[in-house]
PDB file of C-alpha atoms in Angstrom:
ATOM      1  CA  UNK A   3     -54.272 -58.294-135.348  1.00 68.00           C
ATOM      2  CA  UNK A   4     -51.769 -61.078-136.143  1.00 75.00           C
ATOM      3  CA  UNK A   5     -50.445 -64.095-133.981  1.00 71.00           C
ATOM      4  CA  UNK A   6     -47.058 -62.444-133.967  1.00 81.00           C
ATOM      5  CA  UNK A   7     -47.826 -58.978-132.454  1.00 92.00           C
ATOM      6  CA  UNK A   8     -48.775 -60.051-128.916  1.00 96.00           C
ATOM      7  CA  UNK A   9     -48.040 -62.578-126.248  1.00 97.00           C
ATOM      8  CA  UNK A  10     -50.178 -64.136-123.582  1.00 98.00           C
ATOM      9  CA  UNK A  11     -48.514 -64.977-120.305  1.00 98.00           C
ATOM     10  CA  UNK A  12     -49.364 -65.337-116.493  1.00 98.00           C
ATOM     11  CA  UNK A  13     -49.616 -61.932-114.510  1.00 98.00           C
ATOM     12  CA  UNK A  14     -46.935 -60.944-112.278  1.00 98.00           C
ATOM     13  CA  UNK A  15     -47.040 -58.690-109.146  1.00 98.00           C
ATOM     14  CA  UNK A  16     -45.240 -56.079-111.176  1.00 98.00           C
ATOM     15  CA  UNK A  17     -48.238 -55.997-113.450  1.00 98.00           C
ATOM     16  CA  UNK A  18     -50.930 -55.395-110.933  1.00 98.00           C
ATOM     17  CA  UNK A  19     -50.997 -51.614-111.133  1.00 98.00           C
ATOM     18  CA  UNK A  20     -51.116 -51.646-114.921  1.00 98.00           C
ATOM     19  CA  UNK A  21     -53.737 -54.276-114.958  1.00 98.00           C
ATOM     20  CA  UNK A  22     -55.886 -52.634-112.406  1.00 98.00           C
ATOM     21  CA  UNK A  23     -55.862 -49.432-114.525  1.00 98.00           C
ATOM     22  CA  UNK A  24     -56.548 -51.242-117.673  1.00 98.00           C
ATOM     23  CA  UNK A  25     -59.567 -52.967-116.089  1.00 98.00           C
ATOM     24  CA  UNK A  26     -60.667 -49.566-114.781  1.00 98.00           C
ATOM     25  CA  UNK A  27     -60.439 -48.124-118.328  1.00 97.00           C
ATOM     26  CA  UNK A  28     -62.313 -50.713-120.080  1.00 97.00           C
ATOM     27  CA  UNK A  29     -65.345 -51.116-117.550  1.00 97.00           C
ATOM     28  CA  UNK A  30     -65.726 -47.348-116.556  1.00 97.00           C
ATOM     29  CA  UNK A  31     -69.324 -46.234-116.890  1.00 96.00           C
ATOM     30  CA  UNK A  32     -70.248 -49.595-118.854  1.00 95.00           C
ATOM     31  CA  UNK A  33     -72.417 -51.266-116.228  1.00 94.00           C
ATOM     32  CA  UNK A  34     -72.833 -48.751-113.799  1.00 95.00           C
ATOM     33  CA  UNK A  35     -71.626 -45.126-113.262  1.00 96.00           C
ATOM     34  CA  UNK A  36     -67.956 -45.761-112.661  1.00 97.00           C
ATOM     35  CA  UNK A  37     -66.732 -49.215-112.012  1.00 97.00           C
ATOM     36  CA  UNK A  38     -66.146 -51.966-109.389  1.00 97.00           C
ATOM     37  CA  UNK A  39     -64.131 -54.502-111.539  1.00 98.00           C
ATOM     38  CA  UNK A  40     -60.681 -53.013-110.754  1.00 98.00           C
ATOM     39  CA  UNK A  41     -61.267 -53.469-107.044  1.00 98.00           C
ATOM     40  CA  UNK A  42     -62.773 -56.928-107.716  1.00 98.00           C
ATOM     41  CA  UNK A  43     -59.511 -58.007-109.168  1.00 98.00           C
ATOM     42  CA  UNK A  44     -57.502 -56.253-106.482  1.00 98.00           C
ATOM     43  CA  UNK A  45     -59.481 -58.547-104.014  1.00 98.00           C
ATOM     44  CA  UNK A  46     -59.494 -61.760-105.891  1.00 98.00           C
ATOM     45  CA  UNK A  47     -55.745 -62.125-105.990  1.00 98.00           C
ATOM     46  CA  UNK A  48     -55.684 -62.727-102.269  1.00 96.00           C
ATOM     47  CA  UNK A  49     -58.826 -65.013-102.414  1.00 97.00           C
ATOM     48  CA  UNK A  50     -58.700 -68.791-101.694  1.00 97.00           C
ATOM     49  CA  UNK A  51     -60.838 -69.574-104.781  1.00 97.00           C
ATOM     50  CA  UNK A  52     -58.660 -67.327-106.833  1.00 98.00           C
ATOM     51  CA  UNK A  53     -56.629 -69.914-109.437  1.00 98.00           C
ATOM     52  CA  UNK A  54     -53.202 -68.041-110.089  1.00 98.00           C
ATOM     53  CA  UNK A  55     -52.234 -70.652-112.559  1.00 98.00           C
ATOM     54  CA  UNK A  56     -55.017 -69.166-114.743  1.00 98.00           C
ATOM     55  CA  UNK A  57     -54.323 -65.383-114.273  1.00 98.00           C
ATOM     56  CA  UNK A  58     -53.413 -64.098-117.770  1.00 98.00           C
ATOM     57  CA  UNK A  59     -52.331 -60.851-119.262  1.00 98.00           C
ATOM     58  CA  UNK A  60     -51.992 -60.297-122.949  1.00 98.00           C
ATOM     59  CA  UNK A  61     -49.300 -57.943-124.020  1.00 98.00           C
ATOM     60  CA  UNK A  62     -48.547 -55.926-127.128  1.00 96.00           C
ATOM     61  CA  UNK A  63     -45.339 -53.740-127.745  1.00 93.00           C
ATOM     62  CA  UNK A  64     -44.488 -53.943-123.953  1.00 92.00           C
ATOM     63  CA  UNK A  65     -47.998 -52.751-122.993  1.00 97.00           C
ATOM     64  CA  UNK A  66     -50.567 -54.949-121.389  1.00 98.00           C
ATOM     65  CA  UNK A  67     -53.647 -54.705-123.440  1.00 98.00           C
ATOM     66  CA  UNK A  68     -55.924 -57.504-122.140  1.00 98.00           C
ATOM     67  CA  UNK A  69     -56.288 -59.612-119.223  1.00 98.00           C
ATOM     68  CA  UNK A  70     -58.571 -62.647-117.758  1.00 98.00           C
ATOM     69  CA  UNK A  71     -58.578 -64.488-114.491  1.00 98.00           C
ATOM     70  CA  UNK A  72     -60.275 -67.461-113.203  1.00 98.00           C
ATOM     71  CA  UNK A  73     -61.979 -68.437-109.728  1.00 98.00           C
ATOM     72  CA  UNK A  74     -63.011 -71.785-108.378  1.00 98.00           C
ATOM     73  CA  UNK A  75     -67.072 -72.022-107.949  1.00 98.00           C
ATOM     74  CA  UNK A  76     -69.327 -74.719-107.893  1.00 98.00           C
ATOM     75  CA  UNK A  77     -72.932 -75.875-108.700  1.00 98.00           C
ATOM     76  CA  UNK A  78     -75.278 -76.760-105.815  1.00 98.00           C
ATOM     77  CA  UNK A  79     -76.670 -79.942-107.594  1.00 98.00           C
ATOM     78  CA  UNK A  80     -80.461 -80.834-107.055  1.00 97.00           C
ATOM     79  CA  UNK A  81     -79.189 -84.298-105.817  1.00 96.00           C
ATOM     80  CA  UNK A  82     -77.058 -82.706-103.007  1.00 96.00           C
ATOM     81  CA  UNK A  83     -73.733 -82.758-104.758  1.00 96.00           C
ATOM     82  CA  UNK A  84     -71.430 -79.636-105.043  1.00 97.00           C
ATOM     83  CA  UNK A  85     -70.180 -79.921-108.513  1.00 98.00           C
ATOM     84  CA  UNK A  86     -66.754 -78.160-108.923  1.00 98.00           C
ATOM     85  CA  UNK A  87     -66.608 -75.552-111.879  1.00 98.00           C
ATOM     86  CA  UNK A  88     -64.779 -72.347-112.726  1.00 98.00           C
ATOM     87  CA  UNK A  89     -65.740 -68.963-113.529  1.00 98.00           C
ATOM     88  CA  UNK A  90     -63.956 -66.121-114.933  1.00 98.00           C
ATOM     89  CA  UNK A  91     -63.529 -62.506-114.956  1.00 96.00           C
ATOM     90  CA  UNK A  92     -62.977 -59.683-115.004  1.00 97.00           C
ATOM     91  CA  UNK A  93     -62.018 -60.182-118.778  1.00 98.00           C
ATOM     92  CA  UNK A  94     -61.132 -57.205-120.693  1.00 97.00           C
ATOM     93  CA  UNK A  95     -59.263 -55.855-123.690  1.00 97.00           C
ATOM     94  CA  UNK A  96     -57.913 -52.169-123.861  1.00 97.00           C
ATOM     95  CA  UNK A  97     -60.664 -49.950-125.377  1.00 94.00           C
ATOM     96  CA  UNK A  98     -58.331 -48.979-128.413  1.00 95.00           C
ATOM     97  CA  UNK A  99     -57.773 -52.686-129.281  1.00 96.00           C
ATOM     98  CA  UNK A 100     -61.445 -53.909-129.195  1.00 94.00           C
ATOM     99  CA  UNK A 101     -63.031 -55.509-132.265  1.00 93.00           C
ATOM    100  CA  UNK A 102     -59.631 -56.374-133.616  1.00 94.00           C
ATOM    101  CA  UNK A 103     -59.602 -60.195-132.629  1.00 95.00           C
ATOM    102  CA  UNK A 104     -57.445 -59.930-129.536  1.00 97.00           C
ATOM    103  CA  UNK A 105     -60.474 -60.509-127.050  1.00 97.00           C
ATOM    104  CA  UNK A 106     -61.316 -63.837-128.768  1.00 97.00           C
ATOM    105  CA  UNK A 107     -57.633 -64.775-128.925  1.00 97.00           C
ATOM    106  CA  UNK A 108     -57.246 -64.173-125.356  1.00 98.00           C
ATOM    107  CA  UNK A 109     -60.509 -66.109-124.497  1.00 98.00           C
ATOM    108  CA  UNK A 110     -59.657 -69.035-126.505  1.00 98.00           C
ATOM    109  CA  UNK A 111     -56.041 -69.419-125.212  1.00 98.00           C
ATOM    110  CA  UNK A 112     -57.344 -68.869-121.415  1.00 98.00           C
ATOM    111  CA  UNK A 113     -60.071 -71.811-122.011  1.00 98.00           C
ATOM    112  CA  UNK A 114     -57.592 -74.010-123.492  1.00 98.00           C
ATOM    113  CA  UNK A 115     -55.373 -73.626-120.388  1.00 98.00           C
ATOM    114  CA  UNK A 116     -58.418 -74.014-118.122  1.00 98.00           C
ATOM    115  CA  UNK A 117     -59.131 -77.377-119.663  1.00 98.00           C
ATOM    116  CA  UNK A 118     -55.658 -78.474-119.381  1.00 98.00           C
ATOM    117  CA  UNK A 119     -55.626 -77.269-115.691  1.00 98.00           C
ATOM    118  CA  UNK A 120     -58.460 -79.907-115.219  1.00 98.00           C
ATOM    119  CA  UNK A 121     -61.539 -77.507-115.122  1.00 98.00           C
ATOM    120  CA  UNK A 122     -64.721 -79.627-116.181  1.00 98.00           C
ATOM    121  CA  UNK A 123     -66.928 -76.700-117.006  1.00 98.00           C
ATOM    122  CA  UNK A 124     -67.370 -72.855-116.689  1.00 98.00           C
ATOM    123  CA  UNK A 125     -70.243 -70.674-115.755  1.00 98.00           C
ATOM    124  CA  UNK A 126     -69.937 -66.974-116.518  1.00 96.00           C
ATOM    125  CA  UNK A 127     -72.179 -63.858-116.811  1.00 96.00           C
ATOM    126  CA  UNK A 128     -71.655 -62.589-120.453  1.00 95.00           C
ATOM    127  CA  UNK A 129     -72.949 -61.883-124.077  1.00 95.00           C
ATOM    128  CA  UNK A 130     -73.855 -64.796-126.130  1.00 97.00           C
ATOM    129  CA  UNK A 131     -73.227 -62.980-129.255  1.00 96.00           C
ATOM    130  CA  UNK A 132     -69.483 -62.749-128.395  1.00 96.00           C
ATOM    131  CA  UNK A 133     -69.029 -65.795-126.144  1.00 97.00           C
ATOM    132  CA  UNK A 134     -70.923 -67.839-128.262  1.00 97.00           C
ATOM    133  CA  UNK A 135     -68.158 -67.931-130.772  1.00 96.00           C
ATOM    134  CA  UNK A 136     -66.030 -69.739-128.363  1.00 97.00           C
ATOM    135  CA  UNK A 137     -68.474 -72.624-127.479  1.00 97.00           C
ATOM    136  CA  UNK A 138     -70.523 -71.045-124.802  1.00 98.00           C
ATOM    137  CA  UNK A 139     -74.299 -71.706-124.528  1.00 98.00           C
ATOM    138  CA  UNK A 140     -77.201 -70.636-122.243  1.00 98.00           C
ATOM    139  CA  UNK A 141     -76.502 -72.259-118.866  1.00 98.00           C
ATOM    140  CA  UNK A 142     -80.404 -73.318-118.888  1.00 97.00           C
ATOM    141  CA  UNK A 143     -79.585 -75.634-121.521  1.00 97.00           C
ATOM    142  CA  UNK A 144     -77.305 -77.414-119.146  1.00 97.00           C
ATOM    143  CA  UNK A 145     -80.111 -77.337-116.491  1.00 96.00           C
ATOM    144  CA  UNK A 146     -78.031 -74.876-114.394  1.00 98.00           C
ATOM    145  CA  UNK A 147     -80.096 -71.966-112.829  1.00 97.00           C
ATOM    146  CA  UNK A 148     -78.578 -68.769-111.593  1.00 97.00           C
ATOM    147  CA  UNK A 149     -78.853 -68.217-107.922  1.00 95.00           C
ATOM    148  CA  UNK A 150     -81.817 -66.012-106.735  1.00 92.00           C
ATOM    149  CA  UNK A 151     -83.300 -65.256-110.345  1.00 92.00           C
ATOM    150  CA  UNK A 152     -87.093 -66.053-110.147  1.00 92.00           C
ATOM    151  CA  UNK A 153     -88.234 -68.711-112.676  1.00 86.00           C
ATOM    152  CA  UNK A 154     -89.236 -67.250-115.815  1.00 87.00           C
ATOM    153  CA  UNK A 155     -87.062 -64.181-115.587  1.00 92.00           C
ATOM    154  CA  UNK A 156     -84.629 -63.473-118.390  1.00 93.00           C
ATOM    155  CA  UNK A 157     -81.446 -65.622-117.973  1.00 95.00           C
ATOM    156  CA  UNK A 158     -80.036 -65.086-121.220  1.00 96.00           C
ATOM    157  CA  UNK A 159     -76.909 -63.527-119.644  1.00 96.00           C
ATOM    158  CA  UNK A 160     -75.954 -66.618-117.671  1.00 97.00           C
ATOM    159  CA  UNK A 161     -73.534 -68.856-119.874  1.00 98.00           C
ATOM    160  CA  UNK A 162     -71.926 -72.010-119.813  1.00 98.00           C
ATOM    161  CA  UNK A 163     -69.393 -74.050-121.485  1.00 98.00           C
ATOM    162  CA  UNK A 164     -68.367 -77.760-120.860  1.00 98.00           C
ATOM    163  CA  UNK A 165     -64.464 -78.107-120.904  1.00 98.00           C
ATOM    164  CA  UNK A 166     -64.837 -81.702-120.477  1.00 97.00           C
ATOM    165  CA  UNK A 167     -67.583 -83.020-122.658  1.00 97.00           C
ATOM    166  CA  UNK A 168     -70.477 -84.487-120.782  1.00 97.00           C
ATOM    167  CA  UNK A 169     -69.045 -83.186-117.561  1.00 98.00           C
ATOM    168  CA  UNK A 170     -72.612 -81.723-116.639  1.00 98.00           C
ATOM    169  CA  UNK A 171     -74.581 -84.741-118.040  1.00 97.00           C
ATOM    170  CA  UNK A 172     -77.275 -85.533-115.946  1.00 95.00           C
ATOM    171  CA  UNK A 173     -76.792 -82.615-113.382  1.00 96.00           C
ATOM    172  CA  UNK A 174     -79.418 -79.804-112.727  1.00 97.00           C
ATOM    173  CA  UNK A 175     -78.752 -77.342-109.958  1.00 97.00           C
ATOM    174  CA  UNK A 176     -77.851 -73.705-109.021  1.00 97.00           C
ATOM    175  CA  UNK A 177     -74.958 -71.464-109.498  1.00 97.00           C
ATOM    176  CA  UNK A 178     -73.916 -68.951-106.972  1.00 93.00           C
ATOM    177  CA  UNK A 179     -71.540 -66.053-107.660  1.00 94.00           C
ATOM    178  CA  UNK A 180     -68.501 -66.559-105.561  1.00 97.00           C
ATOM    179  CA  UNK A 181     -68.191 -64.423-102.579  1.00 96.00           C
ATOM    180  CA  UNK A 182     -65.050 -62.540-103.939  1.00 96.00           C
ATOM    181  CA  UNK A 183     -67.065 -60.729-106.476  1.00 97.00           C
ATOM    182  CA  UNK A 184     -69.512 -59.349-104.085  1.00 96.00           C
ATOM    183  CA  UNK A 185     -67.218 -56.565-102.973  1.00 96.00           C
ATOM    184  CA  UNK A 186     -68.301 -53.623-100.709  1.00 96.00           C
ATOM    185  CA  UNK A 187     -69.183 -50.558-102.827  1.00 96.00           C
ATOM    186  CA  UNK A 188     -67.814 -47.899-100.156  1.00 97.00           C
ATOM    187  CA  UNK A 189     -64.360 -49.863 -99.810  1.00 97.00           C
ATOM    188  CA  UNK A 190     -64.383 -49.820-103.757  1.00 97.00           C
ATOM    189  CA  UNK A 191     -64.813 -46.334-103.707  1.00 97.00           C
ATOM    190  CA  UNK A 192     -62.024 -45.785-101.328  1.00 97.00           C
ATOM    191  CA  UNK A 193     -59.693 -47.850-103.421  1.00 98.00           C
ATOM    192  CA  UNK A 194     -60.629 -45.978-106.406  1.00 98.00           C
ATOM    193  CA  UNK A 195     -59.277 -42.698-104.967  1.00 97.00           C
ATOM    194  CA  UNK A 196     -55.634 -43.920-105.587  1.00 96.00           C
ATOM    195  CA  UNK A 197     -56.533 -43.709-109.399  1.00 97.00           C
ATOM    196  CA  UNK A 198     -56.617 -40.514-111.593  1.00 96.00           C
ATOM    197  CA  UNK A 199     -60.084 -38.729-111.235  1.00 95.00           C
ATOM    198  CA  UNK A 200     -62.708 -40.044-113.862  1.00 95.00           C
ATOM    199  CA  UNK A 201     -66.295 -38.815-114.104  1.00 96.00           C
ATOM    200  CA  UNK A 202     -68.982 -41.271-113.191  1.00 96.00           C
ATOM    201  CA  UNK A 203     -71.981 -40.856-115.738  1.00 95.00           C
ATOM    202  CA  UNK A 204     -75.269 -42.416-115.596  1.00 94.00           C
ATOM    203  CA  UNK A 205     -75.629 -43.873-119.346  1.00 93.00           C
ATOM    204  CA  UNK A 206     -78.433 -45.704-121.246  1.00 91.00           C
ATOM    205  CA  UNK A 207     -77.941 -49.412-120.945  1.00 84.00           C
ATOM    206  CA  UNK A 208     -76.174 -49.605-117.723  1.00 87.00           C
ATOM    207  CA  UNK A 209     -77.400 -52.397-115.215  1.00 85.00           C
ATOM    208  CA  UNK A 210     -77.135 -50.178-112.128  1.00 82.00           C
TER     209      UNK A 210
END
């Protein structure tokens, strides 16, 4: 990878089908047999918490190889406040372009744009081994809990990054996943039927 062989730009309506195909290819059989993420993206674009100014695609040679999108969220602080933050995802890179630096380039670019947009912090579910390289840390270190997760349960998947230093200082509270991510699986199944058939497999390491 070099900085001259790709561009990062905002998604356009003409990209929707290609982006949904990319997401489907990237997430298929990763976290569950099949995937929901392409349907989540389809639903997100019409949601009031979606941030179209932070809806990015990465293109190389005229083909979209990556995407990332952001959604407004909040922390229910223990003192009663609702602290506005962002969350992000789906975020993905085409399978044939993974482990080449494109993912980090897209992530770092989109985080910089989120900061410029005015976001104070970002909570996200992801792998610290990858996202830690871009400044994420465990959300528990910021005093932020994951909604519904019992005390003492493994929360190492739940990450946070301050985009404004000190934004979460003095705040403890709970994060709840925005409703737009909680899609109906039957509706997702119906949506998936418009794509080329792919075999759902139950594989080791899946979450569902």
